[in-house]
Amino acid sequence: MFCKNCGKEIDDKAAICLYCGVSTSESEKPRQQEATNALAIVGFILSFFIAIAGLVCSIIGYKRAPEFGGKGKGLALAGIIISAISMAITLLYIVILLVMMGSAISSVV
Ligand SMILES: [Zn+2]
């Protein structure tokens, strides 16, 4: 087989590469498990600033959490809740603003 790090041919049974010392048993799987659920983190952060974007990212992050061994599930859930609350508050503000504008216009007319 060939070393993943330096590309030189090494013994099939060798635990480490004789040329660069990198472990040959290093498979792709543990790396994927170590990967962070970036979408959950991004969604959580975005939920404070752009509620809709945060909500979308959080939902995707939540759905993809099992791929990361459940990582970021809580964070994604928090992102969903925060963005939902901030969206509700924004909606409330719009409604209040419209009502105030409506009453202001009607008082003038
Ligand atoms: Zn090597």
PDB file of N, CA, C and O in Angstrom, residues 39-92:
ATOM      1  N   LEU A  39     -23.116  23.311  10.851  1.00  0.00           N
ATOM      2  CA  LEU A  39     -24.413  23.940  10.576  1.00  0.00           C
ATOM      3  C   LEU A  39     -25.170  24.284  11.852  1.00  0.00           C
ATOM      4  O   LEU A  39     -25.822  25.319  11.923  1.00  0.00           O
ATOM      5  N   ALA A  40     -25.050  23.405  12.848  1.00  0.00           N
ATOM      6  CA  ALA A  40     -25.719  23.662  14.126  1.00  0.00           C
ATOM      7  C   ALA A  40     -25.133  24.894  14.792  1.00  0.00           C
ATOM      8  O   ALA A  40     -25.867  25.720  15.344  1.00  0.00           O
ATOM      9  N   ILE A  41     -23.807  25.028  14.720  1.00  0.00           N
ATOM     10  CA  ILE A  41     -23.124  26.177  15.328  1.00  0.00           C
ATOM     11  C   ILE A  41     -23.481  27.454  14.568  1.00  0.00           C
ATOM     12  O   ILE A  41     -23.839  28.468  15.164  1.00  0.00           O
ATOM     13  N   VAL A  42     -23.396  27.376  13.232  1.00  0.00           N
ATOM     14  CA  VAL A  42     -23.723  28.532  12.377  1.00  0.00           C
ATOM     15  C   VAL A  42     -25.180  28.947  12.602  1.00  0.00           C
ATOM     16  O   VAL A  42     -25.474  30.140  12.758  1.00  0.00           O
ATOM     17  N   GLY A  43     -26.056  27.966  12.639  1.00  0.00           N
ATOM     18  CA  GLY A  43     -27.478  28.229  12.859  1.00  0.00           C
ATOM     19  C   GLY A  43     -27.739  28.896  14.188  1.00  0.00           C
ATOM     20  O   GLY A  43     -28.542  29.827  14.281  1.00  0.00           O
ATOM     21  N   PHE A  44     -27.020  28.419  15.212  1.00  0.00           N
ATOM     22  CA  PHE A  44     -27.177  28.979  16.552  1.00  0.00           C
ATOM     23  C   PHE A  44     -26.745  30.447  16.569  1.00  0.00           C
ATOM     24  O   PHE A  44     -27.441  31.302  17.111  1.00  0.00           O
ATOM     25  N   ILE A  45     -25.594  30.741  15.954  1.00  0.00           N
ATOM     26  CA  ILE A  45     -25.073  32.120  15.920  1.00  0.00           C
ATOM     27  C   ILE A  45     -26.004  33.017  15.088  1.00  0.00           C
ATOM     28  O   ILE A  45     -26.360  34.108  15.500  1.00  0.00           O
ATOM     29  N   LEU A  46     -26.395  32.498  13.920  1.00  0.00           N
ATOM     30  CA  LEU A  46     -27.252  33.275  13.020  1.00  0.00           C
ATOM     31  C   LEU A  46     -28.612  33.594  13.636  1.00  0.00           C
ATOM     32  O   LEU A  46     -29.196  34.632  13.337  1.00  0.00           O
ATOM     33  N   SER A  47     -29.086  32.704  14.493  1.00  0.00           N
ATOM     34  CA  SER A  47     -30.410  32.885  15.089  1.00  0.00           C
ATOM     35  C   SER A  47     -30.508  34.190  15.883  1.00  0.00           C
ATOM     36  O   SER A  47     -31.583  34.737  16.063  1.00  0.00           O
ATOM     37  N   PHE A  48     -29.348  34.698  16.346  1.00  0.00           N
ATOM     38  CA  PHE A  48     -29.331  35.960  17.090  1.00  0.00           C
ATOM     39  C   PHE A  48     -29.401  37.168  16.155  1.00  0.00           C
ATOM     40  O   PHE A  48     -29.819  38.245  16.556  1.00  0.00           O
ATOM     41  N   PHE A  49     -28.945  36.985  14.913  1.00  0.00           N
ATOM     42  CA  PHE A  49     -28.831  38.111  13.991  1.00  0.00           C
ATOM     43  C   PHE A  49     -29.835  38.043  12.849  1.00  0.00           C
ATOM     44  O   PHE A  49     -30.549  38.998  12.589  1.00  0.00           O
ATOM     45  N   ILE A  50     -29.852  36.901  12.157  1.00  0.00           N
ATOM     46  CA  ILE A  50     -30.788  36.733  11.044  1.00  0.00           C
ATOM     47  C   ILE A  50     -31.640  35.502  11.367  1.00  0.00           C
ATOM     48  O   ILE A  50     -31.229  34.363  11.128  1.00  0.00           O
ATOM     49  N   ALA A  51     -32.804  35.761  11.939  1.00  0.00           N
ATOM     50  CA  ALA A  51     -33.647  34.698  12.471  1.00  0.00           C
ATOM     51  C   ALA A  51     -33.979  33.623  11.439  1.00  0.00           C
ATOM     52  O   ALA A  51     -33.862  32.427  11.732  1.00  0.00           O
ATOM     53  N   ILE A  52     -34.364  34.029  10.235  1.00  0.00           N
ATOM     54  CA  ILE A  52     -34.784  33.061   9.212  1.00  0.00           C
ATOM     55  C   ILE A  52     -33.612  32.166   8.802  1.00  0.00           C
ATOM     56  O   ILE A  52     -33.753  30.942   8.732  1.00  0.00           O
ATOM     57  N   ALA A  53     -32.451  32.791   8.558  1.00  0.00           N
ATOM     58  CA  ALA A  53     -31.253  32.027   8.181  1.00  0.00           C
ATOM     59  C   ALA A  53     -30.842  31.101   9.318  1.00  0.00           C
ATOM     60  O   ALA A  53     -30.443  29.956   9.083  1.00  0.00           O
ATOM     61  N   GLY A  54     -30.942  31.609  10.545  1.00  0.00           N
ATOM     62  CA  GLY A  54     -30.612  30.809  11.721  1.00  0.00           C
ATOM     63  C   GLY A  54     -31.530  29.617  11.865  1.00  0.00           C
ATOM     64  O   GLY A  54     -31.081  28.510  12.189  1.00  0.00           O
ATOM     65  N   LEU A  55     -32.801  29.847  11.592  1.00  0.00           N
ATOM     66  CA  LEU A  55     -33.804  28.778  11.699  1.00  0.00           C
ATOM     67  C   LEU A  55     -33.519  27.677  10.676  1.00  0.00           C
ATOM     68  O   LEU A  55     -33.520  26.488  11.017  1.00  0.00           O
ATOM     69  N   VAL A  56     -33.260  28.084   9.435  1.00  0.00           N
ATOM     70  CA  VAL A  56     -33.004  27.114   8.354  1.00  0.00           C
ATOM     71  C   VAL A  56     -31.746  26.283   8.671  1.00  0.00           C
ATOM     72  O   VAL A  56     -31.770  25.055   8.610  1.00  0.00           O
ATOM     73  N   CYS A  57     -30.667  26.972   9.049  1.00  0.00           N
ATOM     74  CA  CYS A  57     -29.409  26.288   9.368  1.00  0.00           C
ATOM     75  C   CYS A  57     -29.578  25.359  10.569  1.00  0.00           C
ATOM     76  O   CYS A  57     -29.049  24.251  10.579  1.00  0.00           O
ATOM     77  N   SER A  58     -30.320  25.818  11.562  1.00  0.00           N
ATOM     78  CA  SER A  58     -30.524  25.024  12.768  1.00  0.00           C
ATOM     79  C   SER A  58     -31.322  23.758  12.478  1.00  0.00           C
ATOM     80  O   SER A  58     -31.005  22.688  13.008  1.00  0.00           O
ATOM     81  N   ILE A  59     -32.341  23.883  11.635  1.00  0.00           N
ATOM     82  CA  ILE A  59     -33.166  22.717  11.287  1.00  0.00           C
ATOM     83  C   ILE A  59     -32.317  21.682  10.547  1.00  0.00           C
ATOM     84  O   ILE A  59     -32.357  20.494  10.860  1.00  0.00           O
ATOM     85  N   ILE A  60     -31.514  22.166   9.596  1.00  0.00           N
ATOM     86  CA  ILE A  60     -30.644  21.251   8.846  1.00  0.00           C
ATOM     87  C   ILE A  60     -29.612  20.629   9.797  1.00  0.00           C
ATOM     88  O   ILE A  60     -29.370  19.428   9.758  1.00  0.00           O
ATOM     89  N   GLY A  61     -29.040  21.472  10.653  1.00  0.00           N
ATOM     90  CA  GLY A  61     -28.063  21.003  11.638  1.00  0.00           C
ATOM     91  C   GLY A  61     -28.655  19.966  12.581  1.00  0.00           C
ATOM     92  O   GLY A  61     -28.002  18.985  12.930  1.00  0.00           O
ATOM     93  N   TYR A  62     -29.905  20.172  12.965  1.00  0.00           N
ATOM     94  CA  TYR A  62     -30.603  19.256  13.856  1.00  0.00           C
ATOM     95  C   TYR A  62     -30.857  17.911  13.173  1.00  0.00           C
ATOM     96  O   TYR A  62     -30.649  16.853  13.759  1.00  0.00           O
ATOM     97  N   LYS A  63     -31.271  17.988  11.908  1.00  0.00           N
ATOM     98  CA  LYS A  63     -31.551  16.768  11.145  1.00  0.00           C
ATOM     99  C   LYS A  63     -30.277  15.973  10.859  1.00  0.00           C
ATOM    100  O   LYS A  63     -30.307  14.750  10.746  1.00  0.00           O
ATOM    101  N   ARG A  64     -29.155  16.700  10.692  1.00  0.00           N
ATOM    102  CA  ARG A  64     -27.892  16.050  10.372  1.00  0.00           C
ATOM    103  C   ARG A  64     -27.096  15.644  11.603  1.00  0.00           C
ATOM    104  O   ARG A  64     -26.036  15.041  11.472  1.00  0.00           O
ATOM    105  N   ALA A  65     -27.589  15.974  12.791  1.00  0.00           N
ATOM    106  CA  ALA A  65     -26.887  15.670  14.039  1.00  0.00           C
ATOM    107  C   ALA A  65     -26.487  14.188  14.178  1.00  0.00           C
ATOM    108  O   ALA A  65     -25.370  13.905  14.611  1.00  0.00           O
ATOM    109  N   PRO A  66     -27.369  13.229  13.807  1.00  0.00           N
ATOM    110  CA  PRO A  66     -26.962  11.824  13.924  1.00  0.00           C
ATOM    111  C   PRO A  66     -25.716  11.467  13.110  1.00  0.00           C
ATOM    112  O   PRO A  66     -24.963  10.571  13.500  1.00  0.00           O
ATOM    113  N   GLU A  67     -25.474  12.185  12.022  1.00  0.00           N
ATOM    114  CA  GLU A  67     -24.281  11.947  11.197  1.00  0.00           C
ATOM    115  C   GLU A  67     -23.004  12.303  11.961  1.00  0.00           C
ATOM    116  O   GLU A  67     -21.935  11.796  11.652  1.00  0.00           O
ATOM    117  N   PHE A  68     -23.148  13.189  12.924  1.00  0.00           N
ATOM    118  CA  PHE A  68     -21.995  13.619  13.708  1.00  0.00           C
ATOM    119  C   PHE A  68     -22.015  12.980  15.105  1.00  0.00           C
ATOM    120  O   PHE A  68     -21.455  13.512  16.049  1.00  0.00           O
ATOM    121  N   GLY A  69     -22.718  11.862  15.213  1.00  0.00           N
ATOM    122  CA  GLY A  69     -22.805  11.159  16.492  1.00  0.00           C
ATOM    123  C   GLY A  69     -23.605  11.950  17.515  1.00  0.00           C
ATOM    124  O   GLY A  69     -23.315  11.891  18.695  1.00  0.00           O
ATOM    125  N   GLY A  70     -24.597  12.678  17.030  1.00  0.00           N
ATOM    126  CA  GLY A  70     -25.468  13.448  17.916  1.00  0.00           C
ATOM    127  C   GLY A  70     -24.909  14.795  18.311  1.00  0.00           C
ATOM    128  O   GLY A  70     -25.540  15.534  19.053  1.00  0.00           O
ATOM    129  N   LYS A  71     -23.732  15.112  17.781  1.00  0.00           N
ATOM    130  CA  LYS A  71     -23.103  16.395  18.128  1.00  0.00           C
ATOM    131  C   LYS A  71     -23.913  17.559  17.577  1.00  0.00           C
ATOM    132  O   LYS A  71     -24.384  17.512  16.441  1.00  0.00           O
ATOM    133  N   GLY A  72     -24.049  18.583  18.380  1.00  0.00           N
ATOM    134  CA  GLY A  72     -24.705  19.806  17.944  1.00  0.00           C
ATOM    135  C   GLY A  72     -26.216  19.739  17.961  1.00  0.00           C
ATOM    136  O   GLY A  72     -26.876  20.674  17.528  1.00  0.00           O
ATOM    137  N   LYS A  73     -26.776  18.630  18.455  1.00  0.00           N
ATOM    138  CA  LYS A  73     -28.228  18.475  18.473  1.00  0.00           C
ATOM    139  C   LYS A  73     -28.873  19.500  19.410  1.00  0.00           C
ATOM    140  O   LYS A  73     -29.832  20.158  19.046  1.00  0.00           O
ATOM    141  N   GLY A  74     -28.302  19.629  20.600  1.00  0.00           N
ATOM    142  CA  GLY A  74     -28.806  20.585  21.580  1.00  0.00           C
ATOM    143  C   GLY A  74     -28.647  22.012  21.100  1.00  0.00           C
ATOM    144  O   GLY A  74     -29.546  22.832  21.258  1.00  0.00           O
ATOM    145  N   LEU A  75     -27.499  22.260  20.481  1.00  0.00           N
ATOM    146  CA  LEU A  75     -27.190  23.596  19.962  1.00  0.00           C
ATOM    147  C   LEU A  75     -28.161  23.964  18.849  1.00  0.00           C
ATOM    148  O   LEU A  75     -28.669  25.083  18.794  1.00  0.00           O
ATOM    149  N   ALA A  76     -28.410  22.997  17.953  1.00  0.00           N
ATOM    150  CA  ALA A  76     -29.336  23.219  16.847  1.00  0.00           C
ATOM    151  C   ALA A  76     -30.745  23.478  17.367  1.00  0.00           C
ATOM    152  O   ALA A  76     -31.444  24.361  16.869  1.00  0.00           O
ATOM    153  N   LEU A  77     -31.129  22.736  18.388  1.00  0.00           N
ATOM    154  CA  LEU A  77     -32.457  22.901  18.997  1.00  0.00           C
ATOM    155  C   LEU A  77     -32.576  24.285  19.622  1.00  0.00           C
ATOM    156  O   LEU A  77     -33.593  24.958  19.460  1.00  0.00           O
ATOM    157  N   ALA A  78     -31.510  24.711  20.295  1.00  0.00           N
ATOM    158  CA  ALA A  78     -31.474  26.045  20.891  1.00  0.00           C
ATOM    159  C   ALA A  78     -31.594  27.099  19.798  1.00  0.00           C
ATOM    160  O   ALA A  78     -32.315  28.090  19.961  1.00  0.00           O
ATOM    161  N   GLY A  79     -30.893  26.869  18.666  1.00  0.00           N
ATOM    162  CA  GLY A  79     -30.950  27.783  17.533  1.00  0.00           C
ATOM    163  C   GLY A  79     -32.351  27.895  16.963  1.00  0.00           C
ATOM    164  O   GLY A  79     -32.805  28.989  16.621  1.00  0.00           O
ATOM    165  N   ILE A  80     -33.049  26.755  16.892  1.00  0.00           N
ATOM    166  CA  ILE A  80     -34.429  26.737  16.378  1.00  0.00           C
ATOM    167  C   ILE A  80     -35.329  27.556  17.302  1.00  0.00           C
ATOM    168  O   ILE A  80     -36.104  28.400  16.845  1.00  0.00           O
ATOM    169  N   ILE A  81     -35.190  27.329  18.606  1.00  0.00           N
ATOM    170  CA  ILE A  81     -36.033  28.013  19.596  1.00  0.00           C
ATOM    171  C   ILE A  81     -35.752  29.520  19.587  1.00  0.00           C
ATOM    172  O   ILE A  81     -36.679  30.327  19.522  1.00  0.00           O
ATOM    173  N   ILE A  82     -34.457  29.880  19.606  1.00  0.00           N
ATOM    174  CA  ILE A  82     -34.082  31.305  19.644  1.00  0.00           C
ATOM    175  C   ILE A  82     -34.578  32.031  18.394  1.00  0.00           C
ATOM    176  O   ILE A  82     -35.173  33.108  18.490  1.00  0.00           O
ATOM    177  N   SER A  83     -34.349  31.420  17.228  1.00  0.00           N
ATOM    178  CA  SER A  83     -34.778  32.087  15.994  1.00  0.00           C
ATOM    179  C   SER A  83     -36.300  32.169  15.913  1.00  0.00           C
ATOM    180  O   SER A  83     -36.836  33.161  15.413  1.00  0.00           O
ATOM    181  N   ALA A  84     -36.984  31.155  16.428  1.00  0.00           N
ATOM    182  CA  ALA A  84     -38.453  31.173  16.426  1.00  0.00           C
ATOM    183  C   ALA A  84     -38.968  32.293  17.326  1.00  0.00           C
ATOM    184  O   ALA A  84     -39.900  33.017  16.958  1.00  0.00           O
ATOM    185  N   ILE A  85     -38.324  32.446  18.498  1.00  0.00           N
ATOM    186  CA  ILE A  85     -38.732  33.501  19.436  1.00  0.00           C
ATOM    187  C   ILE A  85     -38.456  34.881  18.827  1.00  0.00           C
ATOM    188  O   ILE A  85     -39.324  35.758  18.853  1.00  0.00           O
ATOM    189  N   SER A  86     -37.267  35.039  18.247  1.00  0.00           N
ATOM    190  CA  SER A  86     -36.929  36.351  17.682  1.00  0.00           C
ATOM    191  C   SER A  86     -37.810  36.688  16.486  1.00  0.00           C
ATOM    192  O   SER A  86     -38.142  37.841  16.247  1.00  0.00           O
ATOM    193  N   MET A  87     -38.222  35.656  15.743  1.00  0.00           N
ATOM    194  CA  MET A  87     -39.146  35.873  14.628  1.00  0.00           C
ATOM    195  C   MET A  87     -40.514  36.294  15.146  1.00  0.00           C
ATOM    196  O   MET A  87     -41.159  37.179  14.578  1.00  0.00           O
ATOM    197  N   ALA A  88     -40.943  35.679  16.242  1.00  0.00           N
ATOM    198  CA  ALA A  88     -42.233  36.019  16.856  1.00  0.00           C
ATOM    199  C   ALA A  88     -42.212  37.446  17.376  1.00  0.00           C
ATOM    200  O   ALA A  88     -43.184  38.188  17.216  1.00  0.00           O
ATOM    201  N   ILE A  89     -41.075  37.837  17.990  1.00  0.00           N
ATOM    202  CA  ILE A  89     -40.936  39.202  18.506  1.00  0.00           C
ATOM    203  C   ILE A  89     -40.962  40.205  17.352  1.00  0.00           C
ATOM    204  O   ILE A  89     -41.646  41.232  17.414  1.00  0.00           O
ATOM    205  N   THR A  90     -40.225  39.886  16.278  1.00  0.00           N
ATOM    206  CA  THR A  90     -40.190  40.757  15.097  1.00  0.00           C
ATOM    207  C   THR A  90     -41.589  40.931  14.521  1.00  0.00           C
ATOM    208  O   THR A  90     -42.005  42.039  14.188  1.00  0.00           O
ATOM    209  N   LEU A  91     -42.312  39.831  14.455  1.00  0.00           N
ATOM    210  CA  LEU A  91     -43.680  39.845  13.927  1.00  0.00           C
ATOM    211  C   LEU A  91     -44.579  40.710  14.801  1.00  0.00           C
ATOM    212  O   LEU A  91     -45.392  41.483  14.301  1.00  0.00           O
ATOM    213  N   LEU A  92     -44.383  40.595  16.112  1.00  0.00           N
ATOM    214  CA  LEU A  92     -45.153  41.369  17.079  1.00  0.00           C
ATOM    215  C   LEU A  92     -44.890  42.862  16.905  1.00  0.00           C
ATOM    216  O   LEU A  92     -45.814  43.682  16.925  1.00  0.00           O
TER     217      LEU A  92
END
